[in-house]
């Protein structure tokens, strides 16, 4: 009862055996996780050509071009 209402723990667990793969429901369950990154000029100079090559192989011309434009501005 204390866990349900006041002490902060949670006892809501997945059913049908899913508790072997998933944790119980808690406040983190309802948070949206966002990732971000920052690339310095030196970092872009270091990996830019590799990124352009990979984008070209994957036929993602817009990605390749986005890096090429930024490399020109260095």
N, CA, C and O atoms as a printed pandas DataFrame, in Angstrom:
     atom_number atom_name residue_name chain_id  residue_number  x_coord  y_coord  z_coord
0              1         N          UNK        A               1    0.823   -1.203    0.000
1              2        CA          UNK        A               1    0.000    0.000    0.000
2              3         C          UNK        A               1    0.858    1.254    0.000
3              4         O          UNK        A               1    0.564    2.203   -0.726
4              5         N          UNK        A               2    1.907    1.272    0.798
5              6        CA          UNK        A               2    2.767    2.465    0.831
6              7         C          UNK        A               2    3.401    2.710   -0.538
7              8         O          UNK        A               2    3.509    3.852   -0.986
8              9         N          UNK        A               3    3.819    1.625   -1.199
9             10        CA          UNK        A               3    4.406    1.757   -2.524
10            11         C          UNK        A               3    3.414    2.283   -3.543
11            12         O          UNK        A               3    3.787    3.012   -4.462
12            13         N          UNK        A               4    2.152    1.915   -3.381
13            14        CA          UNK        A               4    1.129    2.389   -4.304
14            15         C          UNK        A               4    0.892    3.885   -4.201
15            16         O          UNK        A               4    0.621    4.549   -5.202
16            17         N          UNK        A               5    0.996    4.416   -2.982
17            18        CA          UNK        A               5    0.544    5.775   -2.769
18            19         C          UNK        A               5    1.607    6.789   -2.351
19            20         O          UNK        A               5    1.434    7.981   -2.604
20            21         N          UNK        A               6    2.687    6.363   -1.729
21            22        CA          UNK        A               6    3.530    7.387   -1.133
22            23         C          UNK        A               6    5.032    7.148   -1.150
23            24         O          UNK        A               6    5.783    8.119   -1.245
24            25         N          UNK        A               7    5.510    5.920   -1.065
25            26        CA          UNK        A               7    6.952    5.723   -0.862
26            27         C          UNK        A               7    7.779    5.791   -2.141
27            28         O          UNK        A               7    9.008    5.775   -2.075
28            29         N          UNK        A               8    7.142    5.864   -3.287
29            30        CA          UNK        A               8    7.873    6.056   -4.533
30            31         C          UNK        A               8    8.153    4.801   -5.333
31            32         O          UNK        A               8    8.498    4.901   -6.511
32            33         N          UNK        A               9    8.020    3.641   -4.752
33            34        CA          UNK        A               9    8.228    2.419   -5.532
34            35         C          UNK        A               9    6.975    2.105   -6.341
35            36         O          UNK        A               9    5.916    2.690   -6.112
36            37         N          UNK        A              10    7.102    1.198   -7.267
37            38        CA          UNK        A              10    5.976    0.869   -8.122
38            39         C          UNK        A              10    5.903   -0.641   -8.263
39            40         O          UNK        A              10    6.931   -1.294   -8.444
40            41         N          UNK        A              11    4.750   -1.185   -8.186
41            42        CA          UNK        A              11    4.613   -2.635   -8.292
42            43         C          UNK        A              11    3.917   -3.074   -9.575
43            44         O          UNK        A              11    3.623   -4.259   -9.734
44            45         N          UNK        A              12    3.649   -2.153  -10.490
45            46        CA          UNK        A              12    2.972   -2.506  -11.726
46            47         C          UNK        A              12    3.959   -3.211  -12.651
47            48         O          UNK        A              12    4.905   -2.597  -13.144
48            49         N          UNK        A              13    3.739   -4.481  -12.879
49            50        CA          UNK        A              13    4.640   -5.266  -13.714
50            51         C          UNK        A              13    3.926   -5.749  -14.970
51            52         O          UNK        A              13    2.706   -5.914  -14.965
52            53         N          UNK        A              14    4.664   -5.973  -16.027
53            54        CA          UNK        A              14    4.064   -6.525  -17.240
54            55         C          UNK        A              14    3.495   -7.918  -16.970
55            56         O          UNK        A              14    3.996   -8.648  -16.114
56            57         N          UNK        A              15    2.462   -8.273  -17.695
57            58        CA          UNK        A              15    1.822   -9.580  -17.533
58            59         C          UNK        A              15    2.193  -10.512  -18.678
59            60         O          UNK        A              15    2.938  -10.133  -19.581
60            61         N          UNK        A              16    1.680  -11.708  -18.636
61            62        CA          UNK        A              16    1.881  -12.738  -19.665
62            63         C          UNK        A              16    3.359  -13.080  -19.879
63            64         O          UNK        A              16    3.762  -13.407  -20.995
64            65         N          UNK        A              17    4.154  -13.007  -18.836
65            66        CA          UNK        A              17    5.565  -13.371  -18.929
66            67         C          UNK        A              17    6.473  -12.300  -19.483
67            68         O          UNK        A              17    7.678  -12.518  -19.602
68            69         N          UNK        A              18    5.922  -11.133  -19.828
69            70        CA          UNK        A              18    6.745  -10.067  -20.385
70            71         C          UNK        A              18    7.703   -9.466  -19.362
71            72         O          UNK        A              18    8.626   -8.745  -19.741
72            73         N          UNK        A              19    7.507   -9.744  -18.086
73            74        CA          UNK        A              19    8.410   -9.196  -17.073
74            75         C          UNK        A              19    9.822   -9.756  -17.216
75            76         O          UNK        A              19   10.767   -9.206  -16.649
76            77         N          UNK        A              20    9.972  -10.843  -17.969
77            78        CA          UNK        A              20   11.315  -11.372  -18.236
78            79         C          UNK        A              20   12.089  -10.437  -19.163
79            80         O          UNK        A              20   13.319  -10.429  -19.155
80            81         N          UNK        A              21   11.355   -9.640  -19.973
81            82        CA          UNK        A              21   11.991   -8.770  -20.957
82            83         C          UNK        A              21   11.819   -7.288  -20.666
83            84         O          UNK        A              21   12.623   -6.471  -21.117
84            85         N          UNK        A              22   10.778   -6.930  -19.915
85            86        CA          UNK        A              22   10.469   -5.519  -19.691
86            87         C          UNK        A              22   10.344   -5.226  -18.206
87            88         O          UNK        A              22    9.939   -6.083  -17.421
88            89         N          UNK        A              23   10.698   -4.005  -17.833
89            90        CA          UNK        A              23   10.592   -3.577  -16.441
90            91         C          UNK        A              23    9.172   -3.133  -16.130
91            92         O          UNK        A              23    8.325   -3.025  -17.017
92            93         N          UNK        A              24    8.935   -2.882  -14.860
93            94        CA          UNK        A              24    7.634   -2.365  -14.456
94            95         C          UNK        A              24    7.440   -0.944  -14.939
95            96         O          UNK        A              24    8.392   -0.274  -15.342
96            97         N          UNK        A              25    6.205   -0.493  -14.896
97            98        CA          UNK        A              25    5.879    0.867  -15.300
98            99         C          UNK        A              25    6.350    1.829  -14.215
99           100         O          UNK        A              25    6.088    1.611  -13.032
100          101         N          UNK        A              26    7.036    2.880  -14.611
101          102        CA          UNK        A              26    7.445    3.932  -13.682
102          103         C          UNK        A              26    7.403    5.262  -14.420
103          104         O          UNK        A              26    7.021    5.305  -15.589
104          105         N          UNK        A              27    7.782    6.325  -13.770
105          106        CA          UNK        A              27    7.681    7.642  -14.411
106          107         C          UNK        A              27    8.543    7.741  -15.669
107          108         O          UNK        A              27    8.189    8.473  -16.593
108          109         N          UNK        A              28    9.648    7.034  -15.726
109          110        CA          UNK        A              28   10.511    7.073  -16.909
110          111         C          UNK        A              28    9.821    6.478  -18.137
111          112         O          UNK        A              28   10.175    6.804  -19.271
112          113         N          UNK        A              29    8.839    5.607  -17.908
113          114        CA          UNK        A              29    8.089    5.002  -19.001
114          115         C          UNK        A              29    7.417    6.071  -19.851
115          116         O          UNK        A              29    7.246    5.882  -21.055
116          117         N          UNK        A              30    7.039    7.175  -19.252
117          118        CA          UNK        A              30    6.273    8.200  -19.941
118          119         C          UNK        A              30    7.113    9.372  -20.412
119          120         O          UNK        A              30    6.568   10.368  -20.887
120          121         N          UNK        A              31    8.437    9.274  -20.289
121          122        CA          UNK        A              31    9.321   10.335  -20.750
122          123         C          UNK        A              31    9.738   10.092  -22.193
123          124         O          UNK        A              31    9.920    8.950  -22.616
124          125         N          UNK        A              32    9.882   11.152  -22.923
125          126        CA          UNK        A              32   10.390   11.066  -24.287
126          127         C          UNK        A              32   11.899   11.284  -24.228
127          128         O          UNK        A              32   12.360   12.274  -23.662
128          129         N          UNK        A              33   12.656   10.382  -24.799
129          130        CA          UNK        A              33   14.121   10.481  -24.792
130          131         C          UNK        A              33   14.584   11.083  -26.111
131          132         O          UNK        A              33   14.243   10.593  -27.187
132          133         N          UNK        A              34   15.354   12.138  -26.011
133          134        CA          UNK        A              34   15.848   12.836  -27.189
134          135         C          UNK        A              34   17.374   12.831  -27.141
135          136         O          UNK        A              34   17.969   13.142  -26.110
136          137         N          UNK        A              35   17.989   12.484  -28.239
137          138        CA          UNK        A              35   19.448   12.531  -28.309
138          139         C          UNK        A              35   19.873   13.736  -29.136
139          140         O          UNK        A              35   19.116   14.219  -29.979
140          141         N          UNK        A              36   21.060   14.206  -28.896
141          142        CA          UNK        A              36   21.605   15.307  -29.679
142          143         C          UNK        A              36   23.111   15.102  -29.787
143          144         O          UNK        A              36   23.705   14.296  -29.070
144          145         N          UNK        A              37   23.695   15.842  -30.687
145          146        CA          UNK        A              37   25.139   15.769  -30.836
146          147         C          UNK        A              37   25.667   17.130  -31.261
147          148         O          UNK        A              37   24.928   17.972  -31.769
148          149         N          UNK        A              38   26.948   17.324  -31.044
149          150        CA          UNK        A              38   27.606   18.557  -31.456
150          151         C          UNK        A              38   28.887   18.164  -32.168
151          152         O          UNK        A              38   29.631   17.306  -31.693
152          153         N          UNK        A              39   29.140   18.786  -33.295
153          154        CA          UNK        A              39   30.335   18.476  -34.067
154          155         C          UNK        A              39   31.126   19.764  -34.263
155          156         O          UNK        A              39   30.611   20.736  -34.816
156          157         N          UNK        A              40   32.349   19.769  -33.819
157          158        CA          UNK        A              40   33.204   20.949  -33.974
158          159         C          UNK        A              40   33.713   21.039  -35.406
159          160         O          UNK        A              40   33.582   20.095  -36.185
160          161         N          UNK        A              41   34.283   22.166  -35.734
161          162        CA          UNK        A              41   34.881   22.321  -37.076
162          163         C          UNK        A              41   35.975   21.272  -37.303
163          164         O          UNK        A              41   36.079   20.680  -38.378
164          165         N          UNK        A              42   36.779   21.061  -36.267
165          166        CA          UNK        A              42   37.845   20.057  -36.378
166          167         C          UNK        A              42   37.245   18.659  -36.544
167          168         O          UNK        A              42   37.764   17.837  -37.299
168          169         N          UNK        A              43   36.168   18.407  -35.842
169          170        CA          UNK        A              43   35.513   17.108  -35.967
170          171         C          UNK        A              43   34.969   16.884  -37.363
171          172         O          UNK        A              43   35.122   15.803  -37.932
172          173         N          UNK        A              44   34.325   17.922  -37.923
173          174        CA          UNK        A              44   33.800   17.812  -39.289
174          175         C          UNK        A              44   34.932   17.604  -40.286
175          176         O          UNK        A              44   34.818   16.790  -41.202
176          177         N          UNK        A              45   36.017   18.336  -40.107
177          178        CA          UNK        A              45   37.171   18.168  -40.993
178          179         C          UNK        A              45   37.715   16.748  -40.907
179          180         O          UNK        A              45   38.192   16.195  -41.897
180          181         N          UNK        A              46   37.638   16.172  -39.728
181          182        CA          UNK        A              46   38.179   14.830  -39.501
182          183         C          UNK        A              46   37.302   13.728  -40.100
183          184         O          UNK        A              46   37.827   12.771  -40.670
184          185         N          UNK        A              47   35.989   13.845  -39.983
185          186        CA          UNK        A              47   35.116   12.741  -40.417
186          187         C          UNK        A              47   34.279   13.069  -41.651
187          188         O          UNK        A              47   33.582   12.197  -42.170
188          189         N          UNK        A              48   34.336   14.299  -42.123
189          190        CA          UNK        A              48   33.477   14.727  -43.224
190          191         C          UNK        A              48   33.586   13.869  -44.473
191          192         O          UNK        A              48   32.567   13.461  -45.029
192          193         N          UNK        A              49   34.785   13.591  -44.918
193          194        CA          UNK        A              49   34.959   12.808  -46.148
194          195         C          UNK        A              49   34.408   11.394  -45.977
195          196         O          UNK        A              49   33.807   10.848  -46.902
196          197         N          UNK        A              50   34.607   10.809  -44.821
197          198        CA          UNK        A              50   34.080    9.461  -44.558
198          199         C          UNK        A              50   32.557    9.474  -44.599
199          200         O          UNK        A              50   31.942    8.578  -45.178
200          201         N          UNK        A              51   31.950   10.481  -43.990
201          202        CA          UNK        A              51   30.492   10.593  -43.997
202          203         C          UNK        A              51   29.987   10.757  -45.430
203          204         O          UNK        A              51   28.992   10.144  -45.816
204          205         N          UNK        A              52   30.667   11.576  -46.209
205          206        CA          UNK        A              52   30.265   11.770  -47.606
206          207         C          UNK        A              52   30.363   10.472  -48.400
207          208         O          UNK        A              52   29.487   10.180  -49.214
208          209         N          UNK        A              53   31.406    9.700  -48.176
209          210        CA          UNK        A              53   31.566    8.419  -48.867
210          211         C          UNK        A              53   30.438    7.463  -48.507
211          212         O          UNK        A              53   29.855    6.825  -49.383
212          213         N          UNK        A              54   30.132    7.363  -47.223
213          214        CA          UNK        A              54   29.047    6.473  -46.788
214          215         C          UNK        A              54   27.705    6.917  -47.371
215          216         O          UNK        A              54   26.916    6.083  -47.817
216          217         N          UNK        A              55   27.446    8.218  -47.371
217          218        CA          UNK        A              55   26.193    8.729  -47.928
218          219         C          UNK        A              55   26.109    8.429  -49.416
219          220         O          UNK        A              55   25.041    8.093  -49.928
220          221         N          UNK        A              56   27.223    8.550  -50.102
221          222        CA          UNK        A              56   27.243    8.257  -51.540
222          223         C          UNK        A              56   26.957    6.780  -51.803
223          224         O          UNK        A              56   26.189    6.444  -52.704
224          225         N          UNK        A              57   27.569    5.912  -51.026
225          226        CA          UNK        A              57   27.341    4.468  -51.176
226          227         C          UNK        A              57   25.869    4.123  -50.933
227          228         O          UNK        A              57   25.307    3.255  -51.601
228          229         N          UNK        A              58   25.254    4.810  -49.971
229          230        CA          UNK        A              58   23.849    4.559  -49.649
230          231         C          UNK        A              58   22.899    5.344  -50.553
231          232         O          UNK        A              58   21.680    5.291  -50.388
232          233         N          UNK        A              59   23.479    6.078  -51.517
233          234        CA          UNK        A              59   22.703    6.883  -52.463
234          235         C          UNK        A              59   21.828    7.921  -51.762
235          236         O          UNK        A              59   20.685    8.157  -52.152
236          237         N          UNK        A              60   22.385    8.530  -50.729
237          238        CA          UNK        A              60   21.704    9.596  -49.990
238          239         C          UNK        A              60   22.400   10.918  -50.333
239          240         O          UNK        A              60   23.162   11.467  -49.538
240          241         N          UNK        A              61   22.116   11.400  -51.528
241          242        CA          UNK        A              61   22.806   12.563  -52.071
242          243         C          UNK        A              61   22.616   13.816  -51.208
243          244         O          UNK        A              61   23.543   14.615  -51.073
244          245         N          UNK        A              62   21.449   13.991  -50.634
245          246        CA          UNK        A              62   21.221   15.184  -49.810
246          247         C          UNK        A              62   22.123   15.188  -48.574
247          248         O          UNK        A              62   22.615   16.242  -48.170
248          249         N          UNK        A              63   22.339   14.023  -47.977
249          250        CA          UNK        A              63   23.249   13.938  -46.826
250          251         C          UNK        A              63   24.683   14.236  -47.255
251          252         O          UNK        A              63   25.406   14.966  -46.577
252          253         N          UNK        A              64   25.080   13.667  -48.380
253          254        CA          UNK        A              64   26.431   13.923  -48.880
254          255         C          UNK        A              64   26.615   15.405  -49.171
255          256         O          UNK        A              64   27.640   15.992  -48.825
256          257         N          UNK        A              65   25.623   15.999  -49.803
257          258        CA          UNK        A              65   25.697   17.409  -50.167
258          259         C          UNK        A              65   25.712   18.312  -48.937
259          260         O          UNK        A              65   26.412   19.325  -48.925
260          261         N          UNK        A              66   24.950   17.959  -47.904
261          262        CA          UNK        A              66   24.922   18.764  -46.672
262          263         C          UNK        A              66   26.308   18.838  -46.042
263          264         O          UNK        A              66   26.711   19.889  -45.543
264          265         N          UNK        A              67   27.026   17.740  -46.064
265          266        CA          UNK        A              67   28.385   17.725  -45.500
266          267         C          UNK        A              67   29.338   18.482  -46.416
267          268         O          UNK        A              67   30.191   19.234  -45.944
268          269         N          UNK        A              68   29.196   18.285  -47.725
269          270        CA          UNK        A              68   30.072   18.967  -48.682
270          271         C          UNK        A              68   29.966   20.481  -48.535
271          272         O          UNK        A              68   30.977   21.183  -48.561
272          273         N          UNK        A              69   28.742   20.983  -48.379
273          274        CA          UNK        A              69   28.538   22.425  -48.210
274          275         C          UNK        A              69   29.231   22.918  -46.945
275          276         O          UNK        A              69   29.873   23.968  -46.954
276          277         N          UNK        A              70   29.103   22.173  -45.872
277          278        CA          UNK        A              70   29.723   22.589  -44.612
278          279         C          UNK        A              70   31.245   22.499  -44.668
279          280         O          UNK        A              70   31.941   23.318  -44.067
280          281         N          UNK        A              71   31.759   21.507  -45.387
281          282        CA          UNK        A              71   33.214   21.390  -45.513
282          283         C          UNK        A              71   33.784   22.573  -46.308
283          284         O          UNK        A              71   34.892   23.031  -46.026
284          285         N          UNK        A              72   33.028   23.070  -47.302
285          286        CA          UNK        A              72   33.484   24.226  -48.074
286          287         C          UNK        A              72   33.618   25.465  -47.205
287          288         O          UNK        A              72   34.462   26.323  -47.467
288          289         N          UNK        A              73   32.785   25.563  -46.166
289          290        CA          UNK        A              73   32.795   26.741  -45.294
290          291         C          UNK        A              73   33.892   26.698  -44.238
291          292         O          UNK        A              73   34.059   27.665  -43.494
292          293         N          UNK        A              74   34.642   25.605  -44.152
293          294        CA          UNK        A              74   35.697   25.510  -43.120
294          295         C          UNK        A              74   36.887   26.370  -43.472
295          296         O          UNK        A              74   37.862   26.411  -42.721
